[in-house]
Amino acid sequence: QKEVEQNSGPLSVPEGAIASLNCTYSDRGSQSFFWYRQYSGKSPELIMFIYSNGDKEDGRFTAQLNKASQYVSLLIRDSQPSDSATYLCAVKAYNTDKLIFGTGTRLQVFP
Amino acid sequence: KAGVTQTPRYLIKTRGQQVTLSCSPISGHRSVSWYQQTPGQGLQFLFEYFSETQRNKGNFPGRFSGRQFSNSRSEMNVSTLELGDSALYLCASSLGQGDIQYFGAGTRLSVL
């Protein structure tokens, strides 16, 4: 079992729809959870981070965390073609800077 | 505020050579982590440095090494390059251990 798992996609959604990206992790000691966006040929860019169970909203983005189910998700409302990218879920254990990444989900938003 | 700076951006080397990559963190950041990204394996953790000390190391052979200087700048070195070392090498900095990491643009290494 991989430490952080994501569906590789591609996930295709029409412009204006909600895109739902999911991630599961295996280490119950994980404390911090991150979503990075990576455009082709570019470096990862932080979108959201979440530490506590529940939802965290930032503009069109909502991160959801359920530690009991070891599950974290990212919702993108009103998806735009510019949101087309690979979304990387990353998990960090307590008091370490070691990020464990999933392989990413490729999102395609079509007009 | 300047971001994380990695140099060089591109490198072409041949098998058996060695290479040194450089990373200058965001001003005030003291923690630097290195990652390797390949199409097949995704992003994999190499090592983490804080206050000139290696705090964590990933599952890479001893050919991969790094260090951090007193000004928090970091270098990683790969000796005896192999074709499989071709990858995008990313550096990320954070204020301290456990803080949010911000990535540099990366160094793309091609080994021929």
mmCIF file of C-alpha atoms in Angstrom:
data_model
loop_
_atom_site.group_PDB
_atom_site.id
_atom_site.type_symbol
_atom_site.label_atom_id
_atom_site.label_comp_id
_atom_site.label_asym_id
_atom_site.label_seq_id
_atom_site.Cartn_x
_atom_site.Cartn_y
_atom_site.Cartn_z
ATOM 1 C CA GLN A 1 0.000 0.000 0.000
ATOM 2 C CA LYS A 2 1.367 3.406 -0.937
ATOM 3 C CA GLU A 3 1.697 5.951 1.849
ATOM 4 C CA VAL A 4 -0.359 8.567 0.001
ATOM 5 C CA GLU A 5 -2.743 7.512 -2.726
ATOM 6 C CA GLN A 6 -4.479 9.557 -5.367
ATOM 7 C CA ASN A 7 -6.369 8.656 -8.488
ATOM 8 C CA SER A 8 -4.117 9.657 -11.379
ATOM 9 C CA GLY A 9 -7.034 10.767 -13.536
ATOM 10 C CA PRO A 10 -7.470 12.602 -15.734
ATOM 11 C CA LEU A 11 -10.511 14.056 -14.053
ATOM 12 C CA SER A 12 -12.434 15.995 -16.673
ATOM 13 C CA VAL A 13 -15.027 18.567 -15.620
ATOM 14 C CA PRO A 14 -16.834 21.291 -17.557
ATOM 15 C CA GLU A 15 -16.135 24.935 -16.846
ATOM 16 C CA GLY A 16 -18.190 26.156 -13.903
ATOM 17 C CA ALA A 17 -18.580 22.727 -12.318
ATOM 18 C CA ILE A 18 -17.204 21.503 -8.987
ATOM 19 C CA ALA A 19 -14.053 19.402 -9.214
ATOM 20 C CA SER A 20 -13.530 16.929 -6.374
ATOM 21 C CA LEU A 21 -10.039 15.566 -5.783
ATOM 22 C CA ASN A 22 -9.421 12.833 -3.253
ATOM 23 C CA CYS A 23 -6.471 11.501 -1.315
ATOM 24 C CA THR A 24 -5.989 8.754 1.265
ATOM 25 C CA TYR A 25 -2.990 8.233 3.528
ATOM 26 C CA SER A 26 -1.728 5.320 5.566
ATOM 27 C CA ASP A 27 0.148 6.908 8.501
ATOM 28 C CA ARG A 28 -2.245 7.653 11.361
ATOM 29 C CA GLY A 29 0.451 9.869 12.911
ATOM 30 C CA SER A 30 0.181 12.336 10.040
ATOM 31 C CA GLN A 31 -0.458 15.829 11.308
ATOM 32 C CA SER A 32 -0.442 18.211 8.357
ATOM 33 C CA PHE A 33 -2.016 17.930 4.955
ATOM 34 C CA PHE A 34 -1.323 19.983 1.870
ATOM 35 C CA TRP A 35 -2.619 20.419 -1.626
ATOM 36 C CA TYR A 36 -0.180 21.642 -4.252
ATOM 37 C CA ARG A 37 -0.983 22.530 -7.834
ATOM 38 C CA GLN A 38 1.599 21.826 -10.518
ATOM 39 C CA TYR A 39 1.316 23.089 -14.046
ATOM 40 C CA SER A 40 3.185 21.154 -16.707
ATOM 41 C CA GLY A 41 6.883 22.000 -16.596
ATOM 42 C CA LYS A 42 6.528 24.101 -13.445
ATOM 43 C CA SER A 43 7.201 23.521 -9.758
ATOM 44 C CA PRO A 44 4.477 22.742 -7.188
ATOM 45 C CA GLU A 45 2.549 25.698 -5.847
ATOM 46 C CA LEU A 46 0.780 25.537 -2.480
ATOM 47 C CA ILE A 47 -3.012 25.799 -2.778
ATOM 48 C CA MET A 48 -4.320 24.797 0.635
ATOM 49 C CA PHE A 49 -3.195 23.300 3.909
ATOM 50 C CA ILE A 50 -5.307 21.790 6.664
ATOM 51 C CA TYR A 51 -4.418 20.499 10.103
ATOM 52 C CA SER A 52 -7.768 19.837 11.812
ATOM 53 C CA ASN A 53 -10.733 17.654 10.983
ATOM 54 C CA GLY A 54 -13.454 19.377 9.019
ATOM 55 C CA ASP A 55 -13.558 21.864 6.196
ATOM 56 C CA LYS A 56 -11.324 24.802 5.400
ATOM 57 C CA GLU A 57 -12.349 27.265 2.721
ATOM 58 C CA ASP A 58 -10.229 29.717 0.756
ATOM 59 C CA GLY A 59 -11.950 31.391 -2.164
ATOM 60 C CA ARG A 60 -13.038 28.747 -4.651
ATOM 61 C CA PHE A 61 -11.076 26.049 -2.833
ATOM 62 C CA THR A 62 -12.240 23.894 0.081
ATOM 63 C CA ALA A 63 -10.061 21.324 1.787
ATOM 64 C CA GLN A 64 -11.747 18.590 3.790
ATOM 65 C CA LEU A 65 -10.016 16.364 6.331
ATOM 66 C CA ASN A 66 -11.265 13.231 8.041
ATOM 67 C CA LYS A 67 -8.500 11.759 10.193
ATOM 68 C CA ALA A 68 -10.607 8.802 11.333
ATOM 69 C CA SER A 69 -11.024 7.719 7.718
ATOM 70 C CA GLN A 70 -7.497 8.902 6.779
ATOM 71 C CA TYR A 71 -8.957 10.894 3.957
ATOM 72 C CA VAL A 72 -8.377 14.398 2.647
ATOM 73 C CA SER A 73 -10.046 16.051 -0.305
ATOM 74 C CA LEU A 74 -9.950 19.267 -2.294
ATOM 75 C CA LEU A 75 -13.037 20.812 -3.850
ATOM 76 C CA ILE A 76 -12.689 23.431 -6.547
ATOM 77 C CA ARG A 77 -15.888 25.384 -7.147
ATOM 78 C CA ASP A 78 -16.649 27.199 -10.395
ATOM 79 C CA SER A 79 -13.795 25.369 -12.129
ATOM 80 C CA GLN A 80 -11.945 27.350 -14.787
ATOM 81 C CA PRO A 81 -9.786 26.141 -17.688
ATOM 82 C CA SER A 82 -6.860 27.780 -15.864
ATOM 83 C CA ASP A 83 -7.373 25.236 -13.064
ATOM 84 C CA SER A 84 -6.242 22.493 -15.447
ATOM 85 C CA ALA A 85 -3.132 21.091 -13.795
ATOM 86 C CA THR A 86 -1.916 18.193 -11.688
ATOM 87 C CA TYR A 87 -2.967 18.397 -8.054
ATOM 88 C CA LEU A 88 -0.617 16.839 -5.546
ATOM 89 C CA CYS A 89 -1.695 15.730 -2.106
ATOM 90 C CA ALA A 90 1.097 15.820 0.481
ATOM 91 C CA VAL A 91 1.175 14.573 4.041
ATOM 92 C CA LYS A 92 3.609 15.439 6.807
ATOM 93 C CA ALA A 93 4.187 13.667 10.091
ATOM 94 C CA TYR A 94 4.610 15.606 13.331
ATOM 95 C CA ASN A 95 7.737 17.708 13.774
ATOM 96 C CA THR A 96 9.321 16.851 10.467
ATOM 97 C CA ASP A 97 9.649 18.614 7.154
ATOM 98 C CA LYS A 98 9.464 15.368 5.203
ATOM 99 C CA LEU A 99 6.521 15.614 2.831
ATOM 100 C CA ILE A 100 5.135 12.394 1.411
ATOM 101 C CA PHE A 101 3.451 13.074 -1.912
ATOM 102 C CA GLY A 102 0.828 11.215 -3.804
ATOM 103 C CA THR A 103 1.422 10.754 -7.512
ATOM 104 C CA GLY A 104 -1.090 13.494 -8.291
ATOM 105 C CA THR A 105 -4.431 13.782 -10.045
ATOM 106 C CA ARG A 106 -4.525 15.449 -13.423
ATOM 107 C CA LEU A 107 -7.491 17.787 -13.703
ATOM 108 C CA GLN A 108 -8.827 18.942 -17.059
ATOM 109 C CA VAL A 109 -11.424 21.709 -17.158
ATOM 110 C CA PHE A 110 -12.993 22.060 -20.567
ATOM 111 C CA PRO A 111 -14.884 25.157 -21.807
ATOM 112 C CA LYS B 1 10.226 39.015 -1.000
ATOM 113 C CA ALA B 2 12.308 36.770 -3.240
ATOM 114 C CA GLY B 3 11.252 33.145 -3.500
ATOM 115 C CA VAL B 4 13.325 30.008 -3.395
ATOM 116 C CA THR B 5 16.114 30.219 -5.953
ATOM 117 C CA GLN B 6 17.616 27.141 -7.526
ATOM 118 C CA THR B 7 20.640 27.124 -9.787
ATOM 119 C CA PRO B 8 21.297 26.071 -12.407
ATOM 120 C CA ARG B 9 17.887 25.625 -14.029
ATOM 121 C CA TYR B 10 19.115 23.046 -16.514
ATOM 122 C CA LEU B 11 22.042 20.673 -16.552
ATOM 123 C CA ILE B 12 23.250 18.060 -19.004
ATOM 124 C CA LYS B 13 25.793 15.548 -17.755
ATOM 125 C CA THR B 14 27.111 12.186 -18.841
ATOM 126 C CA ARG B 15 27.126 8.940 -16.921
ATOM 127 C CA GLY B 16 29.809 8.725 -14.280
ATOM 128 C CA GLN B 17 30.116 12.474 -13.777
ATOM 129 C CA GLN B 18 29.095 14.281 -10.634
ATOM 130 C CA VAL B 19 26.876 17.295 -10.207
ATOM 131 C CA THR B 20 26.188 19.936 -7.566
ATOM 132 C CA LEU B 21 22.878 21.766 -7.339
ATOM 133 C CA SER B 22 22.295 24.895 -5.313
ATOM 134 C CA CYS B 23 19.300 26.229 -3.415
ATOM 135 C CA SER B 24 18.867 29.612 -1.759
ATOM 136 C CA PRO B 25 15.838 29.624 0.538
ATOM 137 C CA ILE B 26 13.399 32.446 1.124
ATOM 138 C CA SER B 27 14.992 35.060 3.364
ATOM 139 C CA GLY B 28 14.512 34.080 6.985
ATOM 140 C CA HIS B 29 13.733 30.452 6.225
ATOM 141 C CA ARG B 30 16.025 28.037 8.001
ATOM 142 C CA SER B 31 14.754 24.687 6.787
ATOM 143 C CA VAL B 32 15.525 23.298 3.344
ATOM 144 C CA SER B 33 14.256 20.054 1.863
ATOM 145 C CA TRP B 34 15.144 18.404 -1.427
ATOM 146 C CA TYR B 35 12.921 16.272 -3.653
ATOM 147 C CA GLN B 36 13.375 14.323 -6.863
ATOM 148 C CA GLN B 37 10.534 14.280 -9.371
ATOM 149 C CA THR B 38 10.326 11.754 -12.185
ATOM 150 C CA PRO B 39 7.378 10.752 -14.364
ATOM 151 C CA GLY B 40 7.457 7.200 -13.048
ATOM 152 C CA GLN B 41 7.990 7.782 -9.320
ATOM 153 C CA GLY B 42 6.470 11.198 -8.784
ATOM 154 C CA LEU B 43 7.895 13.462 -6.078
ATOM 155 C CA GLN B 44 10.218 11.680 -3.683
ATOM 156 C CA PHE B 45 11.885 13.074 -0.592
ATOM 157 C CA LEU B 46 15.678 13.202 -0.620
ATOM 158 C CA PHE B 47 16.730 15.018 2.553
ATOM 159 C CA GLU B 48 15.898 17.796 4.967
ATOM 160 C CA TYR B 49 18.274 20.276 6.572
ATOM 161 C CA PHE B 50 17.722 22.607 9.483
ATOM 162 C CA SER B 51 20.405 24.761 11.057
ATOM 163 C CA GLU B 52 23.125 23.033 9.032
ATOM 164 C CA THR B 53 22.067 19.585 10.272
ATOM 165 C CA GLN B 54 20.501 16.831 8.232
ATOM 166 C CA ARG B 55 17.281 15.972 10.037
ATOM 167 C CA ASN B 56 15.758 13.390 7.700
ATOM 168 C CA LYS B 57 16.919 11.348 4.758
ATOM 169 C CA GLY B 58 14.900 9.537 2.118
ATOM 170 C CA ASN B 59 15.576 6.155 0.560
ATOM 171 C CA PHE B 60 18.248 7.157 -1.911
ATOM 172 C CA PRO B 61 21.719 5.656 -2.347
ATOM 173 C CA GLY B 62 24.764 7.242 -0.793
ATOM 174 C CA ARG B 63 25.638 8.840 -4.142
ATOM 175 C CA PHE B 64 23.126 11.502 -3.165
ATOM 176 C CA SER B 65 24.386 13.863 -0.509
ATOM 177 C CA GLY B 66 23.743 17.371 0.663
ATOM 178 C CA ARG B 67 24.721 20.075 3.061
ATOM 179 C CA GLN B 68 23.489 23.346 4.434
ATOM 180 C CA PHE B 69 25.534 26.427 5.146
ATOM 181 C CA SER B 70 25.275 28.905 7.988
ATOM 182 C CA ASN B 71 23.256 31.287 5.774
ATOM 183 C CA SER B 72 20.728 28.450 5.199
ATOM 184 C CA ARG B 73 21.724 28.004 1.564
ATOM 185 C CA SER B 74 21.905 24.356 0.640
ATOM 186 C CA GLU B 75 23.620 22.233 -1.941
ATOM 187 C CA MET B 76 23.013 18.702 -3.049
ATOM 188 C CA ASN B 77 25.565 16.556 -4.807
ATOM 189 C CA VAL B 78 25.101 13.466 -6.920
ATOM 190 C CA SER B 79 28.215 11.459 -7.692
ATOM 191 C CA THR B 80 28.739 8.786 -10.348
ATOM 192 C CA LEU B 81 25.658 9.819 -12.265
ATOM 193 C CA GLU B 82 23.397 7.163 -13.731
ATOM 194 C CA LEU B 83 20.833 7.491 -16.517
ATOM 195 C CA GLY B 84 18.073 7.016 -13.939
ATOM 196 C CA ASP B 85 19.155 10.168 -12.119
ATOM 197 C CA SER B 86 17.613 12.242 -14.898
ATOM 198 C CA ALA B 87 14.866 14.152 -13.131
ATOM 199 C CA LEU B 88 13.606 17.476 -11.885
ATOM 200 C CA TYR B 89 15.251 18.261 -8.566
ATOM 201 C CA LEU B 90 13.179 20.515 -6.369
ATOM 202 C CA CYS B 91 14.185 22.430 -3.295
ATOM 203 C CA ALA B 92 11.664 23.678 -0.765
ATOM 204 C CA SER B 93 12.206 26.037 2.136
ATOM 205 C CA SER B 94 10.244 26.739 5.295
ATOM 206 C CA LEU B 95 10.647 28.961 8.325
ATOM 207 C CA GLY B 96 11.355 26.005 10.532
ATOM 208 C CA GLN B 97 10.600 22.354 10.910
ATOM 209 C CA GLY B 98 6.944 21.629 10.509
ATOM 210 C CA ASP B 99 6.148 24.876 8.725
ATOM 211 C CA ILE B 100 4.715 25.258 5.245
ATOM 212 C CA GLN B 101 7.155 24.514 2.443
ATOM 213 C CA TYR B 102 7.562 26.675 -0.630
ATOM 214 C CA PHE B 103 9.180 25.247 -3.724
ATOM 215 C CA GLY B 104 11.777 26.656 -6.058
ATOM 216 C CA ALA B 105 11.535 26.354 -9.841
ATOM 217 C CA GLY B 106 13.741 23.287 -9.817
ATOM 218 C CA THR B 107 16.821 22.089 -11.629
ATOM 219 C CA ARG B 108 16.207 19.770 -14.540
ATOM 220 C CA LEU B 109 19.060 17.296 -14.801
ATOM 221 C CA SER B 110 19.547 15.182 -17.901
ATOM 222 C CA VAL B 111 22.085 12.371 -17.774
ATOM 223 C CA LEU B 112 23.229 11.084 -21.165
#
